[in-house]
Amino acid sequence: MENKITNNNNAEKQSLLSVALGGLTSNPVFVLTLGMCPTLAKTNSLENALWLGLSTMAVLIISTVLLSALAPLIPGKVRIPAYIMIIATLVTVVDLLVKKFMPSVYKEIGEFILLIAVNCIILGRIETFSVKNKPHMALLDGASMGAGFLVALVLLGALRELLGKGALYGKVLFTGFTIPVMTEAVGGFIMLAILMGIFNAVYAAIEKKNKEKKRLELIEAAKEAKAKKAVKA
Amino acid sequence: MVKKEIIKSVASLTAIAVVCAVILVVANLFLKTEPQTGLDEKLIAKLEGMLGEGTYAELDTGAFTFADKDTKAVYRKTEGDKKDTVIYYIYSNTGFNGCYVGLLVAIDADKVVAVDVYETMGIGGQPWEKPIAAANASGFFGKFVDSGVGDVPNLGAIGTDLTSGATATSSTIIRQVSGALNDYKVNGAKLKTAAVKTNTPVTVEVDSTAFNQADNTGVIMMTLTTSDAKKFDPSKFKEMDVTVKVTDESGKEVTSSIYKASANKGAKSVILRVSLKDIVMGSYTLELTVGNVINQQKFEIPFVLPEYVDIKDWLGLSGYDAIQEVNSDAGEDGVPGVTIFKITDGDSTYHVGYGVVAVSGDFGSATVRTYVKIDEAGLIKGMKVVNVDYENYNRVDGDSLNDTDINGELVVDDLDTGASAFYTHQGAQLTVNRIATVYSQYKTEAGN
C-alpha cells in the first residue's frame, strides 16, 4: 500500500517535471515552430522581442488557467468561439495596458499584440493541454510554454540587434562590424535557422545520451535477472 | 435533448460574452489613452505647413466648454502671418472600434483657412491610410462661421473632396470641421485672447551640488513641476521618454545618463538627476525633452568651484547663494592662496576662510584645502581639512583651535594629527596662518 502511494507520488512529480520542462523540451519556437509570424517580424530588436514575449506569456498563462477552470462548464460544440472570446478579451486588456503605459513600445509592436489572439501557441496549448488538466497543471504548462516562447524571442531579438546594429536594448555597444541585414526579415529567417539548428543538435545529443543510459540500465537489469535465475536454479 | 444542448450552448456563450464585455468596458474606462496635445516639433511643422512660419502656443482651455466634446486642444498663432488664427485639435472615433482621426482646423477671423489630419489611430494603434489620403480637405477652406454653412448637412456636400472609400473618415472629418465652426461662433473671440497653457514641465531648480572637477564628473538635480498632472503626470514619470542633451560652448555633446526619481500619485513635481561625464569648468547648455510632445527647455549650467561645494556640504547650507566672496589673496609657491567668504545662513552671518596649498618633500606631496569657520567675534568655530589627493579629511583635527581669536597669536602647531598625515598637517598649518593674516587685513581695510 505504502509502495503504491510512493509510486503515485513519484509519477506525479515526474509528470509535473515534464510539464515544467515543456517549454524547453517542446519549445514552441525551436521545436514546435509555433507563432512564427511575430517571431520573425518583431524580433529585430531586444526591446520588441522582450515585450512581445512577455505580453504573449501573460495572455498564455491567464487564458490557460482560466479555460482549464471553465472548460467543464462550456459545451463542447461552442468551445472554440468561447475560447476565442476569452482570449480576445485578455489580449485587448494587455493591448490597452501596453498602449497606456508603454506608448513607445506600442508603436513598434502594437499590431502584433492584437495578433496574440490568433497565435497558435495560445489555442494550441488550451486545446491540447489546459482543458484536459487541472488549473494548477495548466498554470505550470502556460508558464513553461510562455517562458519558452519568451526566451526564444529574446534570444533572437538580442542576437539580431547585436549583429544588425551593434546594439542591445537600444544601447550601441560597437560600430563598424554590423550586418544590417540581420534586422531585416531575411535576417530573422537566417538567425532562426541557426538557433533552431543549434537547439535541435544539442537536444538530439542529450536525447541520444539518455537513450544510451536507458539501454545500459536495461542490459544491467537483464544481467541481474539472469544471475538471480541462475542462483535459484 | 438537442434543444437543451442548444439552449445550454447559447446560454454559456452569452454569459461569457457579457462577462467579457464588462471586463472590456471597465478596462477601457481605466486604461483609455488620451492623445498627446502639447506643442512639439512634429506639431509645429504641421501647423507651419498649414499657416506658414511663425510661433504657436497651446491655449489654456480649462474654463471653456466646446461644441465638439472631442476637442482635445486649441492652439493660436501668436506671431507671423495670419496671427491670432485659432486652431482646433479634435480627436474623434470614426465609428469603428479603436479607429480615430485627429484633425487640425484653423479658423482665421471668420472662416476656415486650413484643415489637416494630424494623427490617426487604426486597428492595433497603427496610422490609418485612409485619413491620410483624405487629408485633401481644401473644400472646407473659406467656409464662413456665421453664414450657416457650418452645419453638418451643408458641409456634407463637400465630402466629394475626400478620397473615395474613406466614408467613415470623411464623415468624421466633416463632423469635426462642423464642430470647430460651431464652437468658433461662441468661443472664437475669447480664444483669441485666452491665456497660453503652461502645462509643460518647468525646471524650477537646477542644483549642481555634486559637481566634482577632480574627476571631471558632475550631477545635475532638476525639479520638474507641472500645473496639469493629466498632461505630465509625475507619478508616471518613470515610464515617460525623457532625454537630456548637454552641450558645451562649441556644441559638443557631453556624455550624460539620467536617473528618474519616483513620485507619488497626485504629486506636482518630480526630481530628475542627470550624471555628466568628461566635463570641464565652463558654460554648458542643457536641452530637456519629456515625452515626445512636451516642449524643450534650454538653460545654462553654472559650474560651481570645489570650495563652494565643500563649504555648502560642511556647513549644511541649502544653496550657493549664501556664500559670498569678500576678500582673496592669490598666494605663491609654498604660500597658500586664500579666500575669505561671508556666509549668510538664515539670521546668522559669519565668515569662512579657505586656502589651498601644495606641499611636497621626500615622502611625496599633497594638495591640501583648509576651511576655517570664524564667528562674528573673530573666534574660530571649526575647521575642515581636505587632502585632495587622499581625501583623508579626518587626519587633521582642528578642534584644538576652537574659540581661539583668529586675530590674535595662533599656535597652529598643536593641531591634532593622525599618523602619517605629515603633509596634510603641514598644509593645514600654513593655510590657517595665512587665513588669519588675510582675514585680519579684510577686517581692517573694510572697517568691518
XYZ file of C-alpha atoms in Angstrom:
681
model
C 0.000 0.000 0.000
C 2.800 2.378 1.037
C 4.726 1.457 -2.086
C 1.743 2.302 -4.237
C 1.419 5.772 -2.649
C 5.136 6.397 -3.148
C 4.882 5.268 -6.765
C 1.913 7.578 -7.331
C 3.784 10.493 -5.786
C 6.801 9.765 -7.939
C 4.645 9.592 -11.044
C 3.011 12.917 -10.180
C 6.405 14.520 -9.560
C 7.619 13.110 -12.866
C 4.560 14.474 -14.626
C 4.961 17.928 -13.028
C 8.599 17.947 -14.047
C 7.848 17.002 -17.622
C 5.191 19.747 -17.845
C 7.521 22.279 -16.249
C 10.233 21.418 -18.741
C 7.792 21.515 -21.641
C 8.915 24.996 -22.642
C 12.405 23.593 -23.140
C 11.855 20.088 -24.494
C 8.933 21.161 -26.676
C 9.989 24.751 -27.189
C 7.177 26.499 -29.077
C 9.590 28.227 -31.446
C 12.540 25.897 -31.892
C 10.709 22.555 -31.709
C 7.017 23.097 -32.400
C 7.593 26.042 -34.781
C 4.521 27.836 -33.490
C 3.937 31.595 -33.525
C 6.325 32.123 -36.414
C 4.716 35.349 -37.619
C 5.614 37.537 -34.585
C 8.812 35.541 -34.087
C 10.145 36.590 -37.457
C 8.545 40.010 -37.729
C 9.201 41.564 -34.343
C 12.476 40.127 -33.113
C 14.503 42.796 -34.885
C 15.354 44.282 -31.502
C 15.638 43.000 -27.948
C 13.094 45.508 -26.667
C 10.413 44.446 -29.165
C 11.119 40.763 -28.570
C 11.037 41.111 -24.801
C 7.739 42.977 -24.601
C 6.034 40.857 -27.229
C 7.245 37.717 -25.446
C 6.050 38.997 -22.067
C 2.656 40.012 -23.496
C 2.210 36.580 -25.081
C 3.322 34.866 -21.888
C 0.823 36.856 -19.812
C -2.059 36.018 -22.144
C -0.996 32.374 -22.331
C -0.789 31.896 -18.558
C -4.071 33.632 -17.744
C -6.027 32.047 -20.604
C -4.787 28.501 -19.943
C -5.636 28.691 -16.229
C -8.962 30.381 -16.850
C -10.051 27.944 -19.528
C -8.846 24.943 -17.589
C -11.206 26.015 -14.806
C -14.072 26.937 -17.124
C -13.777 24.017 -19.561
C -16.258 21.718 -17.759
C -18.894 24.464 -17.992
C -18.518 25.136 -21.709
C -20.389 22.827 -24.103
C -18.022 21.074 -26.500
C -19.684 22.358 -29.682
C -19.207 26.015 -28.805
C -15.883 25.677 -27.087
C -13.799 27.317 -29.835
C -15.863 30.556 -30.047
C -15.897 30.655 -26.251
C -12.106 30.282 -26.115
C -11.654 32.963 -28.751
C -13.899 35.398 -26.876
C -11.966 34.937 -23.649
C -8.556 35.084 -25.327
C -9.538 38.170 -27.336
C -10.710 39.899 -24.154
C -7.424 39.151 -22.412
C -5.457 40.312 -25.444
C -7.432 43.552 -25.579
C -6.676 44.229 -21.904
C -2.958 43.576 -22.485
C -3.158 45.790 -25.590
C -4.699 48.632 -23.567
C -2.104 48.207 -20.823
C 0.844 48.393 -23.207
C -0.745 51.286 -25.130
C -1.293 53.217 -21.905
C 1.950 52.572 -20.075
C 4.449 51.942 -22.856
C 3.419 54.052 -25.844
C 6.833 53.910 -27.476
C 6.883 50.099 -27.297
C 3.293 50.010 -28.514
C 4.188 51.992 -31.613
C 6.608 49.236 -32.547
C 4.695 46.084 -31.654
C 1.076 47.276 -31.358
C -0.408 45.306 -34.235
C 1.340 42.121 -33.118
C -0.085 42.390 -29.610
C -3.586 42.147 -31.053
C -2.450 39.224 -33.175
C -1.636 37.275 -29.995
C -5.336 36.367 -30.044
C -4.718 34.184 -33.090
C -1.297 32.921 -32.092
C -1.450 29.138 -32.396
C 0.512 28.684 -29.168
C -2.437 30.016 -27.171
C -5.210 27.992 -28.775
C -2.869 25.027 -29.204
C -1.998 24.772 -25.515
C -5.592 25.289 -24.476
C -6.926 22.576 -26.783
C -4.160 20.040 -26.194
C -3.426 20.546 -22.523
C -5.327 23.060 -20.414
C -8.871 21.821 -20.912
C -7.787 18.250 -20.179
C -5.920 19.091 -16.985
C -6.433 20.776 -13.652
C -5.785 24.556 -13.360
C -2.526 24.136 -11.412
C -1.158 21.919 -14.189
C -2.443 24.398 -16.786
C -0.666 27.191 -14.917
C 2.579 25.233 -14.966
C 2.186 24.434 -18.651
C 1.262 28.020 -19.557
C 4.189 29.422 -17.580
C 6.610 26.900 -19.049
C 5.485 27.340 -22.637
C 5.249 31.121 -22.216
C 8.754 31.232 -20.779
C 9.986 29.022 -23.632
C 8.452 31.404 -26.178
C 9.848 34.434 -24.338
C 13.356 33.003 -24.150
C 13.306 32.118 -27.852
C 12.146 35.615 -28.809
C 14.644 37.309 -26.509
C 17.491 35.197 -27.882
C 16.536 36.019 -31.446
C 15.964 39.698 -30.671
C 19.217 40.115 -28.781
C 21.342 38.378 -31.419
C 19.667 40.148 -34.345
C 20.029 43.568 -32.721
C 23.593 42.876 -31.686
C 24.673 41.655 -35.115
C 22.500 44.050 -37.108
C 23.056 47.266 -35.202
C 25.850 46.512 -32.747
C 23.399 47.428 -30.005
C 21.476 45.819 -27.174
C 18.164 47.192 -25.938
C 18.825 50.343 -27.955
C 22.260 50.953 -26.461
C 25.004 50.968 -29.060
C 27.856 48.711 -27.956
C 30.005 48.781 -31.056
C 30.024 50.128 -34.597
C 31.702 49.095 -37.805
C 31.235 45.338 -37.617
C 27.499 45.136 -38.071
C 25.428 43.075 -40.514
C 22.427 45.333 -41.194
C 20.505 42.558 -42.939
C 20.086 40.828 -39.577
C 17.440 43.338 -38.565
C 15.527 42.723 -41.802
C 13.086 39.863 -42.363
C 15.802 37.868 -44.128
C 17.982 38.134 -41.049
C 15.106 36.797 -38.989
C 14.962 33.627 -41.077
C 18.729 33.185 -41.005
C 19.032 33.655 -37.244
C 16.023 31.447 -36.566
C 17.528 28.689 -38.709
C 20.876 28.945 -36.920
C 19.328 28.879 -33.452
C 16.936 26.113 -34.404
C 19.863 24.056 -35.714
C 21.908 24.578 -32.559
C 18.931 23.862 -30.300
C 17.990 20.679 -32.103
C 21.585 19.443 -32.298
C 22.047 19.925 -28.545
C 18.658 18.408 -27.827
C 19.393 15.396 -30.052
C 22.732 14.848 -28.315
C 21.055 14.891 -24.893
C 18.328 12.517 -26.116
C 20.949 10.158 -27.511
C 22.827 10.206 -24.213
C 19.626 9.491 -22.278
C 18.681 6.635 -24.601
C 22.119 5.101 -24.224
C 21.871 5.404 -20.449
C 18.463 3.715 -20.502
C 19.752 0.940 -22.773
C 22.670 0.245 -20.426
C 20.300 0.187 -17.465
C 18.102 -2.363 -19.224
C 21.108 -4.564 -20.057
C 22.236 -4.325 -16.443
C 18.754 -5.261 -15.202
C 18.590 -8.229 -17.597
C 22.024 -9.410 -16.415
C 20.909 -9.172 -12.792
C 17.714 -11.106 -13.513
C 19.700 -13.781 -15.326
C 22.126 -14.059 -12.410
C 19.265 -14.362 -9.897
C 17.673 -17.061 -12.047
C 20.964 -18.961 -12.189
C 21.352 -18.753 -8.391
C 17.792 -20.051 -7.954
C 18.429 -22.912 -10.351
C -32.210 16.718 -25.765
C -30.811 18.653 -28.756
C -32.885 21.657 -27.797
C -31.484 21.544 -24.282
C -27.971 21.387 -25.665
C -28.599 24.383 -27.919
C -30.009 26.377 -25.013
C -27.018 25.445 -22.876
C -24.604 26.496 -25.635
C -26.326 29.807 -26.243
C -26.546 30.493 -22.523
C -22.878 29.771 -21.888
C -21.732 31.841 -24.864
C -23.987 34.716 -23.801
C -22.680 34.569 -20.241
C -19.077 34.604 -21.444
C -19.818 37.460 -23.851
C -21.432 39.537 -21.101
C -18.526 38.977 -18.697
C -16.009 39.805 -21.437
C -17.940 42.957 -22.358
C -17.973 44.106 -18.738
C -14.226 43.484 -18.427
C -13.559 45.458 -21.608
C -15.766 48.377 -20.566
C -14.006 48.598 -17.207
C -10.577 48.221 -18.819
C -11.408 50.959 -21.335
C -12.524 53.197 -18.536
C -9.253 52.938 -16.657
C -6.800 52.401 -19.462
C -8.103 54.755 -22.139
C -5.265 56.694 -23.704
C -5.564 60.385 -24.305
C -3.902 61.797 -27.401
C -0.895 63.981 -26.748
C -1.630 67.646 -27.392
C 1.411 69.655 -26.322
C 3.392 71.531 -28.929
C 6.356 69.621 -30.264
C 8.487 69.777 -33.376
C 6.136 67.480 -35.302
C 3.059 69.539 -34.492
C 4.826 72.841 -35.122
C 5.936 71.527 -38.529
C 2.343 70.547 -39.268
C 0.994 73.933 -38.187
C 3.637 75.726 -40.250
C 2.587 73.628 -43.212
C -0.959 74.873 -42.700
C -0.382 78.509 -41.761
C 3.228 79.318 -42.582
C 6.165 80.069 -40.335
C 5.636 81.774 -37.033
C 5.156 80.925 -33.404
C 2.318 78.900 -31.977
C 1.028 78.312 -28.477
C -1.343 75.894 -26.825
C -4.160 77.724 -25.044
C -5.356 77.171 -21.514
C -8.879 75.963 -22.188
C -9.767 74.846 -18.667
C -12.652 77.323 -18.473
C -14.112 76.522 -21.928
C -16.883 74.138 -22.889
C -16.527 73.166 -26.513
C -19.252 72.492 -29.058
C -17.459 69.291 -30.036
C -16.720 67.228 -26.939
C -13.801 65.617 -28.777
C -11.861 68.890 -28.825
C -8.587 67.954 -27.180
C -6.661 71.203 -27.516
C -6.771 74.651 -29.064
C -3.699 76.417 -30.393
C -3.175 80.012 -31.510
C -0.669 81.511 -33.876
C 0.998 84.169 -31.765
C 3.431 85.608 -34.281
C 3.779 85.773 -38.051
C 1.369 85.968 -40.952
C -2.256 85.119 -40.037
C -1.510 85.990 -36.429
C -4.250 85.074 -33.923
C -5.560 82.245 -36.090
C -7.223 79.724 -33.808
C -6.512 76.069 -34.478
C -8.765 73.383 -33.039
C -7.410 69.895 -32.469
C -10.286 67.444 -32.493
C -9.655 63.761 -31.989
C -12.719 61.597 -32.675
C -13.696 57.986 -33.070
C -14.588 57.175 -36.670
C -17.262 54.732 -35.595
C -15.012 51.723 -35.933
C -13.764 50.468 -32.613
C -10.297 51.770 -31.898
C -10.056 53.933 -35.045
C -9.582 57.661 -34.554
C -8.916 60.755 -36.613
C -7.120 63.724 -35.081
C -7.930 66.812 -37.157
C -6.498 70.308 -37.037
C -8.970 73.002 -38.114
C -7.587 76.535 -38.443
C -10.076 79.428 -38.351
C -8.859 82.918 -39.089
C -11.205 85.860 -38.451
C -14.421 84.184 -39.525
C -13.575 81.428 -41.951
C -11.771 78.118 -42.202
C -8.311 78.726 -43.650
C -6.730 75.304 -43.302
C -7.659 71.771 -42.392
C -5.216 68.952 -41.939
C -5.170 65.487 -40.461
C -2.610 65.383 -37.695
C -2.907 61.947 -36.223
C -4.798 58.769 -36.914
C -5.255 55.609 -34.993
C -6.287 52.479 -36.819
C -6.697 48.959 -35.542
C -3.673 47.967 -33.489
C -2.633 51.556 -32.926
C -1.169 51.938 -36.403
C -1.688 55.059 -38.511
C -4.579 54.507 -40.853
C -4.020 55.143 -44.523
C -7.435 56.427 -45.419
C -7.437 59.552 -43.270
C -4.064 60.488 -44.688
C -5.366 60.056 -48.199
C -8.396 62.040 -47.176
C -6.306 64.902 -45.920
C -7.024 66.936 -49.032
C -9.832 68.751 -47.350
C -9.430 72.056 -49.204
C -13.169 72.024 -49.883
C -13.602 73.276 -46.348
C -11.476 76.360 -46.924
C -13.285 79.671 -46.877
C -16.353 78.302 -45.146
C -17.701 81.120 -43.031
C -18.607 80.822 -39.428
C -21.772 82.921 -39.497
C -23.173 82.120 -42.922
C -24.933 78.972 -41.870
C -22.681 76.593 -43.733
C -21.116 75.454 -40.527
C -23.684 72.758 -40.012
C -23.262 69.111 -40.811
C -25.637 68.758 -43.831
C -24.046 71.630 -45.734
C -20.539 70.502 -45.035
C -21.590 67.017 -46.065
C -21.754 68.223 -49.667
C -18.021 68.789 -49.517
C -17.458 65.088 -48.984
C -16.619 64.794 -52.691
C -13.236 66.335 -51.937
C -12.338 63.377 -49.873
C -10.810 60.239 -51.232
C -13.483 57.771 -52.203
C -13.761 54.784 -49.978
C -12.966 56.746 -46.840
C -16.620 57.097 -45.929
C -16.279 56.821 -42.167
C -13.225 59.055 -42.177
C -14.937 61.642 -44.409
C -17.966 61.872 -42.196
C -15.761 62.130 -39.115
C -13.755 64.963 -40.652
C -16.952 66.757 -41.693
C -18.306 66.400 -38.161
C -15.047 67.751 -36.744
C -14.904 70.805 -39.033
C -18.531 71.480 -38.264
C -17.803 71.253 -34.542
C -14.922 73.706 -34.864
C -17.072 76.200 -36.825
C -19.935 75.981 -34.371
C -17.595 76.419 -31.460
C -15.866 79.401 -33.003
C -19.215 81.220 -33.151
C -19.390 81.028 -29.363
C -15.791 80.947 -28.143
C -13.794 82.451 -31.042
C -13.335 85.928 -29.557
C -12.371 84.572 -26.154
C -9.926 82.092 -27.652
C -8.095 84.903 -29.434
C -7.205 86.392 -26.073
C -7.110 83.225 -23.966
C -4.031 82.649 -21.831
C -1.336 80.331 -23.077
C -1.165 76.995 -21.336
C 1.766 76.276 -19.064
C 1.332 72.584 -18.528
C 4.794 71.655 -19.592
C 7.361 70.635 -17.003
C 9.191 73.634 -15.694
C 12.628 73.391 -14.231
C 12.382 75.296 -11.027
C 15.720 74.313 -9.630
C 18.978 73.201 -11.114
C 21.314 72.163 -8.356
C 24.861 71.306 -9.252
C 25.790 70.177 -5.744
C 27.780 67.158 -6.710
C 29.981 68.681 -9.356
C 33.437 67.316 -8.997
C 36.120 68.869 -11.066
C 38.740 66.487 -9.764
C 37.409 63.599 -11.833
C 35.500 65.667 -14.409
C 32.100 64.334 -13.448
C 29.015 66.045 -12.197
C 25.391 65.632 -11.299
C 22.562 67.999 -12.084
C 19.476 67.740 -9.928
C 16.403 69.175 -11.609
C 12.972 69.634 -10.147
C 10.305 69.410 -12.841
C 6.921 70.787 -11.939
C 3.602 70.862 -13.703
C 0.324 72.685 -13.376
C -1.523 69.924 -15.197
C -0.813 66.442 -13.854
C -3.026 64.962 -16.597
C -0.613 66.036 -19.292
C 2.533 65.467 -17.318
C 1.833 63.090 -14.501
C 4.821 62.918 -12.132
C 3.649 59.515 -10.841
C 4.029 58.163 -14.395
C 7.361 59.896 -14.852
C 9.352 56.652 -14.746
C 7.651 55.355 -17.882
C 7.990 58.590 -19.810
C 10.566 59.146 -22.504
C 12.982 61.685 -21.109
C 16.050 62.850 -22.956
C 18.650 65.314 -21.845
C 21.231 66.731 -24.180
C 24.080 68.667 -22.646
C 26.410 70.520 -24.972
C 29.435 72.661 -24.319
C 30.054 76.078 -25.833
C 31.379 74.580 -29.059
C 28.221 72.474 -29.441
C 29.943 69.228 -28.488
C 27.672 66.844 -26.625
C 28.629 65.761 -23.130
C 28.112 62.161 -22.055
C 25.153 62.029 -19.718
C 22.900 59.499 -18.055
C 19.529 60.056 -16.430
C 18.060 58.827 -13.171
C 14.340 59.399 -12.841
C 13.047 59.611 -9.296
C 9.697 58.158 -8.291
C 6.835 60.431 -7.377
C 3.633 59.735 -5.517
C 0.277 59.930 -7.226
C -1.004 63.471 -7.226
C 2.472 64.959 -6.894
C 3.084 68.085 -8.918
C 6.813 67.769 -9.185
C 9.499 65.209 -9.650
C 13.278 65.121 -9.403
C 15.408 64.318 -12.416
C 19.041 63.512 -11.819
C 21.490 63.736 -14.701
C 25.031 62.451 -14.331
C 27.640 64.020 -16.563
C 30.989 62.672 -17.623
C 34.069 64.260 -19.183
C 33.215 67.811 -18.266
C 35.424 70.762 -17.512
C 34.625 74.077 -15.923
C 32.724 76.308 -18.290
C 29.374 77.194 -19.679
C 27.044 74.444 -20.880
C 23.637 74.222 -22.444
C 21.077 71.668 -21.364
C 18.141 70.656 -23.508
C 15.391 68.645 -21.831
C 12.646 66.723 -23.608
C 9.973 64.948 -21.612
C 7.703 62.634 -23.559
C 7.503 63.115 -27.272
C 5.425 66.248 -27.236
C 6.261 68.307 -24.224
C 8.481 71.217 -25.040
C 12.193 71.544 -24.707
C 13.994 73.750 -22.261
C 17.394 75.253 -22.613
C 19.451 76.789 -19.879
C 22.964 77.348 -18.767
C 24.560 75.087 -16.223
C 26.647 77.104 -13.842
C 29.727 75.333 -12.685
C 30.497 75.594 -9.026
C 34.024 75.788 -7.619
C 35.065 72.899 -5.372
C 35.433 75.227 -2.385
C 31.774 76.257 -2.724
C 30.749 72.600 -2.771
C 32.883 71.803 0.272
C 31.613 74.801 2.264
C 27.999 74.018 1.371
C 28.365 70.390 2.390
C 30.335 71.145 5.537
C 28.027 73.800 6.897
C 24.784 72.225 5.625
C 23.796 75.268 3.570
C 20.803 74.913 1.267
C 22.287 76.683 -1.736
C 25.263 78.570 -3.048
C 23.612 81.983 -2.706
C 24.585 82.010 0.969
C 28.283 82.037 0.053
C 29.747 85.387 -0.927
C 33.408 86.021 -1.676
C 34.682 89.118 0.218
C 38.473 89.010 0.052
C 41.206 86.945 -1.536
C 44.937 86.599 -1.839
C 46.434 84.661 -4.722
C 49.394 83.263 -2.804
C 52.518 81.903 -4.431
C 54.745 78.864 -4.426
C 54.618 77.412 -0.934
C 52.278 80.185 0.254
C 48.608 79.229 0.265
C 46.125 81.106 -1.924
C 43.382 82.265 0.411
C 39.790 83.450 0.003
C 37.505 84.809 2.683
C 33.791 84.074 2.263
C 30.930 85.781 4.038
C 28.196 83.283 4.889
C 24.588 84.277 5.409
C 22.826 81.337 6.970
C 19.304 82.346 7.910
C 19.619 85.118 10.500
C 23.253 84.473 11.342
C 26.261 85.826 9.494
C 29.804 84.571 9.814
C 32.931 84.029 7.703
C 34.806 81.092 6.295
C 38.444 81.356 5.394
C 39.552 78.998 2.662
C 43.028 78.269 1.462
C 44.754 75.754 -0.756
C 48.399 74.828 -0.848
C 50.592 72.167 -2.418
C 53.277 70.776 -0.132
C 55.953 68.276 -1.015
C 59.029 66.642 0.403
C 60.998 63.410 0.466
C 57.911 61.325 1.173
C 55.770 62.670 -1.649
C 53.355 65.570 -1.984
C 49.826 66.663 -1.180
C 47.367 69.356 -2.164
C 45.580 70.495 0.959
C 42.407 72.564 1.214
C 41.686 74.072 4.611
C 38.484 75.764 5.767
C 38.178 77.766 8.963
C 34.823 78.917 10.294
C 35.081 82.295 12.038
C 32.203 83.795 14.015
C 31.208 87.452 14.261
C 33.542 87.971 17.215
C 36.502 86.614 15.222
C 36.667 83.320 17.104
C 37.420 80.073 15.294
C 34.362 77.818 15.411
C 35.506 74.804 13.436
C 37.927 73.629 10.842
C 37.857 71.262 7.941
C 40.908 69.933 6.140
C 40.750 68.140 2.801
C 43.695 66.318 1.338
C 42.675 66.451 -2.318
C 44.911 63.523 -3.237
C 43.813 61.154 -0.497
C 40.589 62.658 0.832
C 41.711 61.834 4.391
C 39.592 64.594 5.898
C 39.807 63.371 9.443
C 43.542 63.100 9.787
C 43.887 66.687 10.912
C 41.527 67.681 13.687
C 41.275 71.430 14.136
C 39.134 71.320 17.276
C 42.092 72.374 19.396
C 41.834 75.808 17.764
C 38.169 76.261 18.541
C 37.260 79.509 20.315
C 40.714 80.914 19.535
C 40.774 84.527 18.304
C 41.798 84.478 14.648
C 43.205 87.988 15.024
C 45.424 87.004 17.954
C 48.506 84.812 18.259
C 47.629 81.437 16.774
C 49.521 78.336 17.814
C 48.646 76.041 14.974
C 51.491 73.624 15.683
C 49.235 71.892 18.136
C 46.771 70.630 15.563
C 45.920 67.019 16.307
C 47.386 64.947 13.556
C 46.589 61.404 12.509
C 49.536 59.074 11.908
C 51.355 59.625 8.601
C 49.394 62.779 7.803
C 52.556 64.804 7.678
C 51.881 66.815 4.530
C 48.225 67.304 5.354
C 49.240 68.646 8.712
C 51.870 70.896 7.193
C 49.428 72.248 4.562
C 46.794 72.952 7.212
C 49.283 74.791 9.420
C 50.462 77.045 6.604
C 46.929 77.761 5.458
C 45.398 78.576 8.834
C 48.159 81.112 9.446
C 47.618 82.634 6.030
C 43.846 82.759 6.527
C 44.391 84.586 9.804
C 46.519 87.205 8.029
C 44.140 87.741 5.092
C 41.087 87.785 7.388
C 42.700 90.435 9.615
C 43.555 92.533 6.532
C 39.985 92.268 5.314
C 38.599 93.287 8.681
C 40.950 96.254 8.947
C 40.679 97.501 5.342
C 36.950 97.173 5.074
C 36.417 98.560 8.540
C 34.303 95.545 9.271
